[in-house]
Short mmCIF file of C-alpha atoms and ligand atoms in Angstrom, two decimals:
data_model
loop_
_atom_site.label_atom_id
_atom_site.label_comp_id
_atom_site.label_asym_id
_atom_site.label_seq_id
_atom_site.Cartn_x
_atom_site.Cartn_y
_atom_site.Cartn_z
CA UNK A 1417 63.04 -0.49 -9.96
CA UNK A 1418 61.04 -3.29 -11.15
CA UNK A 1419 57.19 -3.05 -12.28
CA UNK A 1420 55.99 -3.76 -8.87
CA UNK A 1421 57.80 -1.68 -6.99
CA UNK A 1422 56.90 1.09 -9.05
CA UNK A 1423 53.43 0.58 -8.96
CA UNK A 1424 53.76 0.87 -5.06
CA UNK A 1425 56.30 3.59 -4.28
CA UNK A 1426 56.26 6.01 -7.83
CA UNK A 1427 55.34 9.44 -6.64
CA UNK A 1428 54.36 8.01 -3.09
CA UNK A 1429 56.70 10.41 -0.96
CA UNK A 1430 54.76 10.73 2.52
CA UNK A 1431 53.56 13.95 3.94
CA UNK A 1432 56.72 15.89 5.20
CA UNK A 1433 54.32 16.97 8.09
CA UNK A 1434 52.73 13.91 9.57
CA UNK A 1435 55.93 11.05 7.41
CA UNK A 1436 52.23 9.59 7.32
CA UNK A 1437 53.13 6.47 5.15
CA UNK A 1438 50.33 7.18 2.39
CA UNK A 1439 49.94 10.80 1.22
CA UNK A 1440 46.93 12.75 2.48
CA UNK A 1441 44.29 13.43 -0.42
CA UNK A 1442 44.06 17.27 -1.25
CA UNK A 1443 40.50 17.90 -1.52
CA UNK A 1444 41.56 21.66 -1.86
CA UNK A 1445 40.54 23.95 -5.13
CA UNK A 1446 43.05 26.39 -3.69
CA UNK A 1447 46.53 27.19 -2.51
CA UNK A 1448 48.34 29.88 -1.54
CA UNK A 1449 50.35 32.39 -2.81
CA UNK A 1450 53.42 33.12 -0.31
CA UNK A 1451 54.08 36.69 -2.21
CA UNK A 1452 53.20 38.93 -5.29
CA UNK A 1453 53.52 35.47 -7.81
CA UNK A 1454 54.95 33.32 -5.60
CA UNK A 1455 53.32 29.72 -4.25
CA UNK A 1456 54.53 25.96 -3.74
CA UNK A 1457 53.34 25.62 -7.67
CA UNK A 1458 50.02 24.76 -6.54
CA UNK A 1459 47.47 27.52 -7.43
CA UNK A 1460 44.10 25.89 -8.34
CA UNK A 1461 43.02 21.99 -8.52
CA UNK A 1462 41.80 22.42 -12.21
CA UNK A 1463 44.98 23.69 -13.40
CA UNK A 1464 47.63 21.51 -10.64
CA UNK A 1465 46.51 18.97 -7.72
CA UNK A 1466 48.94 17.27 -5.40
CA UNK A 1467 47.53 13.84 -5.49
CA UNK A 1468 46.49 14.28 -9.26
CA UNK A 1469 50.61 14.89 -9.93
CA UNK A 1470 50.79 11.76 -7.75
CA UNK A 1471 49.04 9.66 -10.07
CA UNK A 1472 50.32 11.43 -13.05
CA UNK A 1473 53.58 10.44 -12.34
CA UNK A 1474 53.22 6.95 -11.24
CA UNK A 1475 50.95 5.97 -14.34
CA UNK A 1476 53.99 7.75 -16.52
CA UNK A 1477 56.96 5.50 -14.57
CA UNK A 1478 54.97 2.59 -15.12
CA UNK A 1479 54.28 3.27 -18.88
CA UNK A 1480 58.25 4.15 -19.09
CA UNK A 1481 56.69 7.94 -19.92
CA UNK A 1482 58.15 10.74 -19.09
CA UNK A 1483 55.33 12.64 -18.58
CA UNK A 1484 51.56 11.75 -17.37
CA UNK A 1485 48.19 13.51 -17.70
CA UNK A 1486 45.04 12.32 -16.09
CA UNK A 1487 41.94 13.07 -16.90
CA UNK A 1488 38.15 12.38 -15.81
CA UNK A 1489 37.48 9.51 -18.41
CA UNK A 1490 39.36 7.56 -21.30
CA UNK A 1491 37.03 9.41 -23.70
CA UNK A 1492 38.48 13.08 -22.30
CA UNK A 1493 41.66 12.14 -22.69
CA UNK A 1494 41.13 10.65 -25.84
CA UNK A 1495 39.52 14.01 -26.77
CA UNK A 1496 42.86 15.70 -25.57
CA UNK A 1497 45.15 13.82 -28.24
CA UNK A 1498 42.69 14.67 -31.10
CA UNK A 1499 42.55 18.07 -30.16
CA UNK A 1500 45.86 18.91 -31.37
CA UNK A 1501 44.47 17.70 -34.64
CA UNK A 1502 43.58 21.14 -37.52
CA UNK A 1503 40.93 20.68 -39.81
CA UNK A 1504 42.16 18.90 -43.14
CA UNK A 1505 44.30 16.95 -41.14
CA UNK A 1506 44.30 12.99 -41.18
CA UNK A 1507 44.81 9.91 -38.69
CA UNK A 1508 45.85 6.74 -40.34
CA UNK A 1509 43.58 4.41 -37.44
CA UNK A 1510 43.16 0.77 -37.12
CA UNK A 1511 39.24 0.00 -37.89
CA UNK A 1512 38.41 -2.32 -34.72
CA UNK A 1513 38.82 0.44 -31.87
CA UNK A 1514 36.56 1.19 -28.54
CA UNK A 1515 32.87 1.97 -30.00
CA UNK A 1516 33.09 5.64 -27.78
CA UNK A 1517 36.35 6.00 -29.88
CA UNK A 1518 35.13 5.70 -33.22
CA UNK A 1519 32.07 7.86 -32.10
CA UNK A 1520 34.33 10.83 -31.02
CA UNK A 1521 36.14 10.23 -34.42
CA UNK A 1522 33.33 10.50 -36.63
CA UNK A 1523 30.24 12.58 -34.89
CA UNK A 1524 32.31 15.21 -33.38
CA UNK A 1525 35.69 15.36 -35.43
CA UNK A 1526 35.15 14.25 -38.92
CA UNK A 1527 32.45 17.43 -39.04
CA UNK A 1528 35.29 19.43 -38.37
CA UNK A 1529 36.83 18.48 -41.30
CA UNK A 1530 39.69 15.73 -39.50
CA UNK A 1531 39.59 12.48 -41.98
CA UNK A 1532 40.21 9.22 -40.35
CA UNK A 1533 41.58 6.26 -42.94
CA UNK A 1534 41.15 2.79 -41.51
CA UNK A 1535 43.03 -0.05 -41.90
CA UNK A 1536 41.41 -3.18 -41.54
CA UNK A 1537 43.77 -5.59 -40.81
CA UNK A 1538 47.36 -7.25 -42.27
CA UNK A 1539 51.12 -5.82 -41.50
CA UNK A 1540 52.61 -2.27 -41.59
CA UNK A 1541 52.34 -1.90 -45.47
CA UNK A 1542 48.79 -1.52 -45.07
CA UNK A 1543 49.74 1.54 -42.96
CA UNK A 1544 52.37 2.63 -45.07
CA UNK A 1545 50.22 2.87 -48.20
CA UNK A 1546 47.14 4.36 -46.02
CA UNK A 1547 50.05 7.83 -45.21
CA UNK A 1548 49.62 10.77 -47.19
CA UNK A 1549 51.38 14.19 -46.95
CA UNK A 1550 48.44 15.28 -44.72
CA UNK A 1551 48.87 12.72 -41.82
CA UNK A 1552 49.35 14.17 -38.53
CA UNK A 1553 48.95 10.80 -36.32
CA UNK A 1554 48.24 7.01 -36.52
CA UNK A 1555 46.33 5.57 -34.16
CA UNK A 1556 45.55 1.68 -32.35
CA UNK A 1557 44.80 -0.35 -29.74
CA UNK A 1558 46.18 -4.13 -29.29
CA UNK A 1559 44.83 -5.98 -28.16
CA UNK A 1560 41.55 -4.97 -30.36
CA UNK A 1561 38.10 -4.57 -28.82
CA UNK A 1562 36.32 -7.13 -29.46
CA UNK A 1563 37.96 -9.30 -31.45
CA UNK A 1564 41.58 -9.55 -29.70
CA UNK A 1565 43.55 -8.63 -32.93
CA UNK A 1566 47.24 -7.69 -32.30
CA UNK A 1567 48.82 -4.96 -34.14
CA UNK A 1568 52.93 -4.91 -34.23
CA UNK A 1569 53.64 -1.50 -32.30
CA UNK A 1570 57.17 -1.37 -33.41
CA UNK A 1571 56.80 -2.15 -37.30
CA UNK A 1572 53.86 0.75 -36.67
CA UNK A 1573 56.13 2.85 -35.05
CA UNK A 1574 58.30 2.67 -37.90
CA UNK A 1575 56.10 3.57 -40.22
CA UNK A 1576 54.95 6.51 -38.43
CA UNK A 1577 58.67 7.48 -37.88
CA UNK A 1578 59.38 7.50 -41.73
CA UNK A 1579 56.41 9.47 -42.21
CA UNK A 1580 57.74 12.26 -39.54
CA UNK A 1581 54.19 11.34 -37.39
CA UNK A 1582 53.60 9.91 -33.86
CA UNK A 1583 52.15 6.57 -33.09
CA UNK A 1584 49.60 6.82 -30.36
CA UNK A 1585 48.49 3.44 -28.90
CA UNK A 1586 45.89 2.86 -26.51
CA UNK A 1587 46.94 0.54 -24.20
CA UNK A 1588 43.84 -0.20 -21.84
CA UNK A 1589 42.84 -3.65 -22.56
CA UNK A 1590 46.38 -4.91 -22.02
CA UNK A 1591 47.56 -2.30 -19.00
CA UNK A 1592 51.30 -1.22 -18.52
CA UNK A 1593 52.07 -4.53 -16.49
CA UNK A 1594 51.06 -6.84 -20.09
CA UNK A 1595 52.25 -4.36 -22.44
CA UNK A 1596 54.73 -1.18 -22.62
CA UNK A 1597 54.15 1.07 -25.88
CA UNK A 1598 56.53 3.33 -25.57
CA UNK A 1599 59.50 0.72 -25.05
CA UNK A 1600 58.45 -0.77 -28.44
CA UNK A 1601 58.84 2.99 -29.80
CA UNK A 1602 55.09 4.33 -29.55
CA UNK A 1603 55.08 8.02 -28.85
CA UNK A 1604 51.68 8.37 -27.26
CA UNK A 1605 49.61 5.91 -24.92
CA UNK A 1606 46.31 6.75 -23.95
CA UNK A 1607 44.52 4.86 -21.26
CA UNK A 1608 41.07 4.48 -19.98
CA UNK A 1609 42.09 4.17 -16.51
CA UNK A 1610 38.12 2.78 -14.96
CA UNK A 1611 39.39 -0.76 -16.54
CA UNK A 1612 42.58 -2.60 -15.61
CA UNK A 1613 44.55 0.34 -13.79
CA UNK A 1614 41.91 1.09 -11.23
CA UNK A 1615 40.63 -2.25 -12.06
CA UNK A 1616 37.69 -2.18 -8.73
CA UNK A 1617 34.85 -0.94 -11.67
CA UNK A 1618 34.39 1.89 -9.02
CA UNK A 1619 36.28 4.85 -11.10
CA UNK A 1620 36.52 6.52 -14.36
CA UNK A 1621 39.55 7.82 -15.60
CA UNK A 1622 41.93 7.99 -18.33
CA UNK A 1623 45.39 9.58 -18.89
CA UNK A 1624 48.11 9.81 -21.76
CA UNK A 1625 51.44 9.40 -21.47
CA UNK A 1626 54.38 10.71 -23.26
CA UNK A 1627 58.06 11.29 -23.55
CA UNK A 1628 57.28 13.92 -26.42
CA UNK A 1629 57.67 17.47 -25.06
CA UNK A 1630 55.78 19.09 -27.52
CA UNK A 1631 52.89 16.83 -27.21
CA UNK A 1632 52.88 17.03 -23.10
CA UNK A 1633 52.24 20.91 -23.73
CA UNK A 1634 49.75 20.62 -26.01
CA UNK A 1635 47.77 17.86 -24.12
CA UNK A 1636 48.33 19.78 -20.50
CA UNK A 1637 47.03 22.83 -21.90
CA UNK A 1638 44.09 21.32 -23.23
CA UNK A 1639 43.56 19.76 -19.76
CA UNK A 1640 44.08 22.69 -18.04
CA UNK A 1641 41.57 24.72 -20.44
CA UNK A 1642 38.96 22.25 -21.08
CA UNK A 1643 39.25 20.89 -17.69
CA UNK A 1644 38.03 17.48 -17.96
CA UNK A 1645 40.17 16.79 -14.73
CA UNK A 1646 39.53 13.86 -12.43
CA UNK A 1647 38.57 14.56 -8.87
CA UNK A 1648 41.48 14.01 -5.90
CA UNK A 1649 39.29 11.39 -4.50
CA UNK A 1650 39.11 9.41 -7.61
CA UNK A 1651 42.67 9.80 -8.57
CA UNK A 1652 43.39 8.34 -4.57
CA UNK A 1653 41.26 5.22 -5.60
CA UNK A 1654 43.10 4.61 -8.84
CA UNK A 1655 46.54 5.08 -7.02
CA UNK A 1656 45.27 2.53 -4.67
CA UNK A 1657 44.27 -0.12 -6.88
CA UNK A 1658 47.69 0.44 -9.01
CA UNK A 1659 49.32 -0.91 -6.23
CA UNK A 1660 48.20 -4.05 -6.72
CA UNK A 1661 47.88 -4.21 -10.63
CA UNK A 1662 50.67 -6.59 -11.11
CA UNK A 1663 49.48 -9.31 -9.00
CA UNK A 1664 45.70 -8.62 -10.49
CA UNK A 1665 47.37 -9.08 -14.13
CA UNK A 1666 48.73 -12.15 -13.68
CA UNK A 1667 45.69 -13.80 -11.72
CA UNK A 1668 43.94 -12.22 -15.23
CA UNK A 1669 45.84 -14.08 -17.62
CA UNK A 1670 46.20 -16.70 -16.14
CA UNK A 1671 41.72 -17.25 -15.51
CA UNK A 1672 41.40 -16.26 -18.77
CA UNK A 1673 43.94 -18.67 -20.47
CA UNK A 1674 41.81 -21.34 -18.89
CA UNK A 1675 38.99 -20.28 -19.61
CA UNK A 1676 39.80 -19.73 -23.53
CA UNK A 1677 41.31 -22.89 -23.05
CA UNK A 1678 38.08 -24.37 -21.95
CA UNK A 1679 35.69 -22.91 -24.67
CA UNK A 1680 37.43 -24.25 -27.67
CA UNK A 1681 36.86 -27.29 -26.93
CA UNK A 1682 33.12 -26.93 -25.76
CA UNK A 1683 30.27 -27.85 -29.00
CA UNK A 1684 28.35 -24.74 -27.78
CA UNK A 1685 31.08 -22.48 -29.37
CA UNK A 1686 32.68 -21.37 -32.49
CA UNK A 1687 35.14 -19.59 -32.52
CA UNK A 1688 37.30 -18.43 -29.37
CA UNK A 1689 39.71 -15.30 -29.79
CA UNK A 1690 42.10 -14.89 -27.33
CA UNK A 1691 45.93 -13.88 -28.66
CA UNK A 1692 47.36 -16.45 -25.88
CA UNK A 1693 45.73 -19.67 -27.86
CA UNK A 1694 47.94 -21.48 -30.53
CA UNK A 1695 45.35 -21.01 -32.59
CA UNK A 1696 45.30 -17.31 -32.97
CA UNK A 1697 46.35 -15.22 -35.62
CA UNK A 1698 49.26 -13.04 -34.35
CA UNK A 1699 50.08 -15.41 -31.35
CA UNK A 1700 53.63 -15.53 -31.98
CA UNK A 1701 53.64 -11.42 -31.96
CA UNK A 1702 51.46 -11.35 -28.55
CA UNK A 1703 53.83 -13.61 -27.70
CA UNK A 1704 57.16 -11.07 -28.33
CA UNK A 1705 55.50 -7.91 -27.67
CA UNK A 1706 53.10 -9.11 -24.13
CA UNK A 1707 53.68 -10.64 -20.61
CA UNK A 1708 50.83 -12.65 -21.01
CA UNK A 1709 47.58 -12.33 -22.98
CA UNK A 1710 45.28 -10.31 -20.56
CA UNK A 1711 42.14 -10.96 -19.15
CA UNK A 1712 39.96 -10.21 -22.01
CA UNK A 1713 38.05 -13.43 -23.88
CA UNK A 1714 35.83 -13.04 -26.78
CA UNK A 1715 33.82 -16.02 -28.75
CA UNK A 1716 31.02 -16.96 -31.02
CA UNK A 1717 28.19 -19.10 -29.37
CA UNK A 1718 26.31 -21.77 -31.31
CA UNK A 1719 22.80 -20.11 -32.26
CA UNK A 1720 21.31 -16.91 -32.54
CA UNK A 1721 20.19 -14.41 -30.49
CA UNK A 1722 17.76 -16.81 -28.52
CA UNK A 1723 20.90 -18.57 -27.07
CA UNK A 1724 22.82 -15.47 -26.03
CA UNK A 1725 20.20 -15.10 -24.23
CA UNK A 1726 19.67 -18.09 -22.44
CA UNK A 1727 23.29 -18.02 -22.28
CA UNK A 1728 23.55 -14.26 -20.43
CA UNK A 1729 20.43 -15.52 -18.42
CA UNK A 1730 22.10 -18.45 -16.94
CA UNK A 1731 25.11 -16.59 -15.66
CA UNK A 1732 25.45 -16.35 -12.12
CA UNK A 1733 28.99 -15.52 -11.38
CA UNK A 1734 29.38 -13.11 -14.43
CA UNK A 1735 27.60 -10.23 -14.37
CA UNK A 1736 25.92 -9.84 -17.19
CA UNK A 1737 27.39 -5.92 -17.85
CA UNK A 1738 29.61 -3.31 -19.74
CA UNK A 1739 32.81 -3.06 -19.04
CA UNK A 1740 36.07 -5.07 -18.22
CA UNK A 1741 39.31 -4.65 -16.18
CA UNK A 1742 37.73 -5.34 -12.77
CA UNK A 1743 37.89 -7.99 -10.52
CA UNK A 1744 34.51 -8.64 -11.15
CA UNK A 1745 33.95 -10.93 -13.75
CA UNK A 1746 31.92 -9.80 -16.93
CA UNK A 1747 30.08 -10.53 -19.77
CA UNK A 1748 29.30 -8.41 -22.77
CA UNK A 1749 27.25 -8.67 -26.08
CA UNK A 1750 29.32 -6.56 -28.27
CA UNK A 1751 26.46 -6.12 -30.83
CA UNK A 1752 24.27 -4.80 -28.19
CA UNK A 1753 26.05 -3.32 -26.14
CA UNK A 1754 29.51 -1.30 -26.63
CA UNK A 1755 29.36 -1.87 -30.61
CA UNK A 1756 25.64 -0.29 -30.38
CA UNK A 1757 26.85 3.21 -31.16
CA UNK A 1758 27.76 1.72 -34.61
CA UNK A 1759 24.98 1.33 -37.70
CA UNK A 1760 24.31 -1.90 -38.87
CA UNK A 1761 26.68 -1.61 -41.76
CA UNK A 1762 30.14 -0.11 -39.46
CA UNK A 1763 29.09 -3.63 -37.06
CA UNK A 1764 28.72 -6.01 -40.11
CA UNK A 1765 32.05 -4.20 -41.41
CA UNK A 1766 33.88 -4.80 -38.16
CA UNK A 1767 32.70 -8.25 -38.17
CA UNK A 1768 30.42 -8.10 -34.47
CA UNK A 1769 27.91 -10.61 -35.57
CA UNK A 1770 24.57 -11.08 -33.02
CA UNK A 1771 26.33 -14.33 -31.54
CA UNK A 1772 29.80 -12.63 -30.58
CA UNK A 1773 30.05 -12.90 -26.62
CA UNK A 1774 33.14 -11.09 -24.98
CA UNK A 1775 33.95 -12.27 -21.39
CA UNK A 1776 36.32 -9.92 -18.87
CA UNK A 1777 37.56 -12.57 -16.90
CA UNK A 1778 37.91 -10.97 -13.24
CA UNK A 1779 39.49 -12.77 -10.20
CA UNK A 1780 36.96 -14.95 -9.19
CA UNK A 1781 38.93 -18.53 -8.21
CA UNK A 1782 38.51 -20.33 -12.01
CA UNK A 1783 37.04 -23.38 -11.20
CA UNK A 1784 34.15 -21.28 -10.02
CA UNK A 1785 34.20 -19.33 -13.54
CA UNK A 1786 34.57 -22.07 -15.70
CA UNK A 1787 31.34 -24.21 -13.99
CA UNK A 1788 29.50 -20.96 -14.38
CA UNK A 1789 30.35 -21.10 -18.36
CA UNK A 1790 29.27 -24.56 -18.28
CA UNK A 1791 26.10 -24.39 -16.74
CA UNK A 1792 25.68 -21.49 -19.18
CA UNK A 1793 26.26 -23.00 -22.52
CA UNK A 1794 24.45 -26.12 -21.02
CA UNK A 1795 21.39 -23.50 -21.02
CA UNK A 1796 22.15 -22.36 -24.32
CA UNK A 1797 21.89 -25.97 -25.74
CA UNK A 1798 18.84 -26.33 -24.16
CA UNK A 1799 17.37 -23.42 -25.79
CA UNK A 1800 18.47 -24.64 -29.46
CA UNK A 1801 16.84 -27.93 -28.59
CA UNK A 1802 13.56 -26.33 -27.37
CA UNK A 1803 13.51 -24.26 -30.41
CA UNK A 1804 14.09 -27.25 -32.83
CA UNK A 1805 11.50 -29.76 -30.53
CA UNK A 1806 9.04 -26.73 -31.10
CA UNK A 1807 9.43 -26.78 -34.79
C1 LIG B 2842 36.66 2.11 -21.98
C2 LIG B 2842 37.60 2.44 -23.06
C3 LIG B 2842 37.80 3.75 -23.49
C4 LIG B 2842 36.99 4.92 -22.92
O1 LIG B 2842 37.27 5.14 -21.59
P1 LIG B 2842 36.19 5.72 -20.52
O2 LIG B 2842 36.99 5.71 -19.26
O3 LIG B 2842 35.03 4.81 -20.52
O4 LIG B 2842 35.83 7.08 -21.00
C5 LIG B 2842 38.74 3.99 -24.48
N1 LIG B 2842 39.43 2.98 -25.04
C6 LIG B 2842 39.25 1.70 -24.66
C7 LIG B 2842 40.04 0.62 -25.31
C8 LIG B 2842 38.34 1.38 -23.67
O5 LIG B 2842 38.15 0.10 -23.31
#
């Protein structure tokens, strides 16, 4: 079956009952037992929920997992993964990760004695010389958040396979349509499922996916006894907007080509990172290991702080907003805003200066997004001007 299909018909057997075409949603906490330890292998939402195994297994057939675990939000599954993790244990991680990620990794793990080396940049020797005897995992995302650095999964992969380690990669800003981990020879991909997999900005989710036995068990026991478990309802939504994520992905990159396209060449910018422009660093790799380049645009504006503000002001068709992977287009100020969990020195480190903008180009027709920009940057000029006529 091809990506498309899947996303429709994965786990979406109808109702023996009603042959209704979509599955009901069970609301239920409960089911029964038939006899003494006997039941359909339902017992209690928390632990097993019909439509929850629905979108378990769809999200793991469209990864190419074998096995899928959903959870409430990207952070608690993200919590599930590190869990496994024993104190004096270490995670070989690339540096320029979700702000919420690196906040789990140092407030609440590295005080439990887990050590997390970052690399900054550069090939897989940097990773190979980062692994010691007590690395347990290494860890990425690629695309990068915010700057739209991509990492080579399979010369990772092979690094963590010398080493006897997983790779885990989280694969939310590029979504299982752009990019597939696990077929590049990642063991574990973690999503945050409120951004392009629901992609509505009207759920939050997250899930991992595996074909590693052991590390199904230890991430469905944690979600089982924890129980940061998403709600039927919300795991109905996400099914729902899966069905379309192929079509929404390719509407994505294809806006936000254009409108990378369109910033480099405007005087009111920069610097434009997006892995689908000649320009970019690894945009031969995005090109082997993506379908396209995603819907995620980052840049530096001309000016300070004064003319991301005119700039955010002026916006009318971006909402001004955290967030990305909807159809609603966004715009973020890293250094404000999801980078504000870091202190001055981690932001200066990770190189989110005051003037970095990052756009999540939604599906909005792009004519309408690009005169938006415009108008924009047209305020943001103004703003320089006023500043310099005022001396
Ligand atoms: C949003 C995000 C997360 C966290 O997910 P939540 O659903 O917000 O908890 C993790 N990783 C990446 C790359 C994200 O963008």
């Amino acid at each position: 079956m091809k990506f498309e299909t899947k996303a429709i018909r994965l786990g979406h057997t109808p109702d023996p009952k009603s042959r209704a075409v979509i599955p009901p949603i069970h609301q239920g906490t409960t089911f029964q037992f038939t006899a003494v330890g006997e039941n359909t292998g339902y017992e209690y939402s928390r632990t097993s929920n019909p439509t929850r195994v629905l979108l378990e297994e769809c999200l793991a057939g469209l990864e190419g997992g074998e096995f899928g675990i959903a959870f409430g939000s990207g952070m608690a599954a993200t919590d599930a993964v590190l869990a496994m993790l024993k104190p004096g244990d270490e995670v070989v991680s690339a540096r320029n990760l979700y702000g919420g990620t690196l906040r789990l990794f140092e407030s609440i793990y590295t005080p439990r004695n887990v050590k997390f080396v970052y690399i900054d940049g550069g090939g897989p020797e940097a990773w190979r010389a980062a692994v010691t005897k007590r690395t347990k995992m290494l860890w990425l995302e690629t695309p990068t958040n915010p700057q739209l650095q991509v990492f080579d999964i399979a010369a990772i992969a092979e690094v963590a396979h010398q080493a006897g380690v997983p790779l885990l990669v989280d694969n939310t800003f590029a979504s299982p349509y752009i990019q597939r981990p696990l077929a590049l020879g990642a063991d574990i991909v973690l999503h945050s499922t409120s951004k392009y997999i629901n992609g509505h900005n009207d759920v939050i989710g997250g899930a991992v996916i595996t074909s590693d036995p052991q590390v199904e068990e230890a991430v469905r026991f944690f979600q089982n006894t924890a129980g940061a478990v998403p709600g039927p309802w919300d795991c109905y939504l996400t099914l729902r907007g899966i069905k379309t994520l192929a079509l929404r992905m390719r509407q994505h990159n294809a806006n936000a080509l254009a409108v990378a396209r369109f910033l480099e060449g405007h005087e009111m910018v920069d610097h434009v990172y997006y892995p689908g422009l000649e320009g970019h660093p690894q945009h031969e790799l995005a090109k082997r290991q993506m379908d396209g380049s995603g819907g995620m645009v980052t840049f530096h504006l001309a000016g300070g702080l004064e003319q991301v503000n005119a700039f955010v002001g002026a916006l009318s068709v971006f909402h001004f907003a955290e967030s990305l992977g909807g159809a609603e287009s966004l715009v973020c100020h890293p250094a404000s805003m999801s980078h504000a969990v870091l202190s001055d020195e981690e932001r200066a480190h990770a190189g989110i200066r005051e003037n970095m903008i990052r756009l999540s180009v939604g599906l909005e027709h792009v004519d309408d997004l690009i005169a938006d920009l415009e108008q924009a940057l047209h305020a943001a000029r103004q703003s320089r001007q006023a500043v310099r006529a005022g001396g």
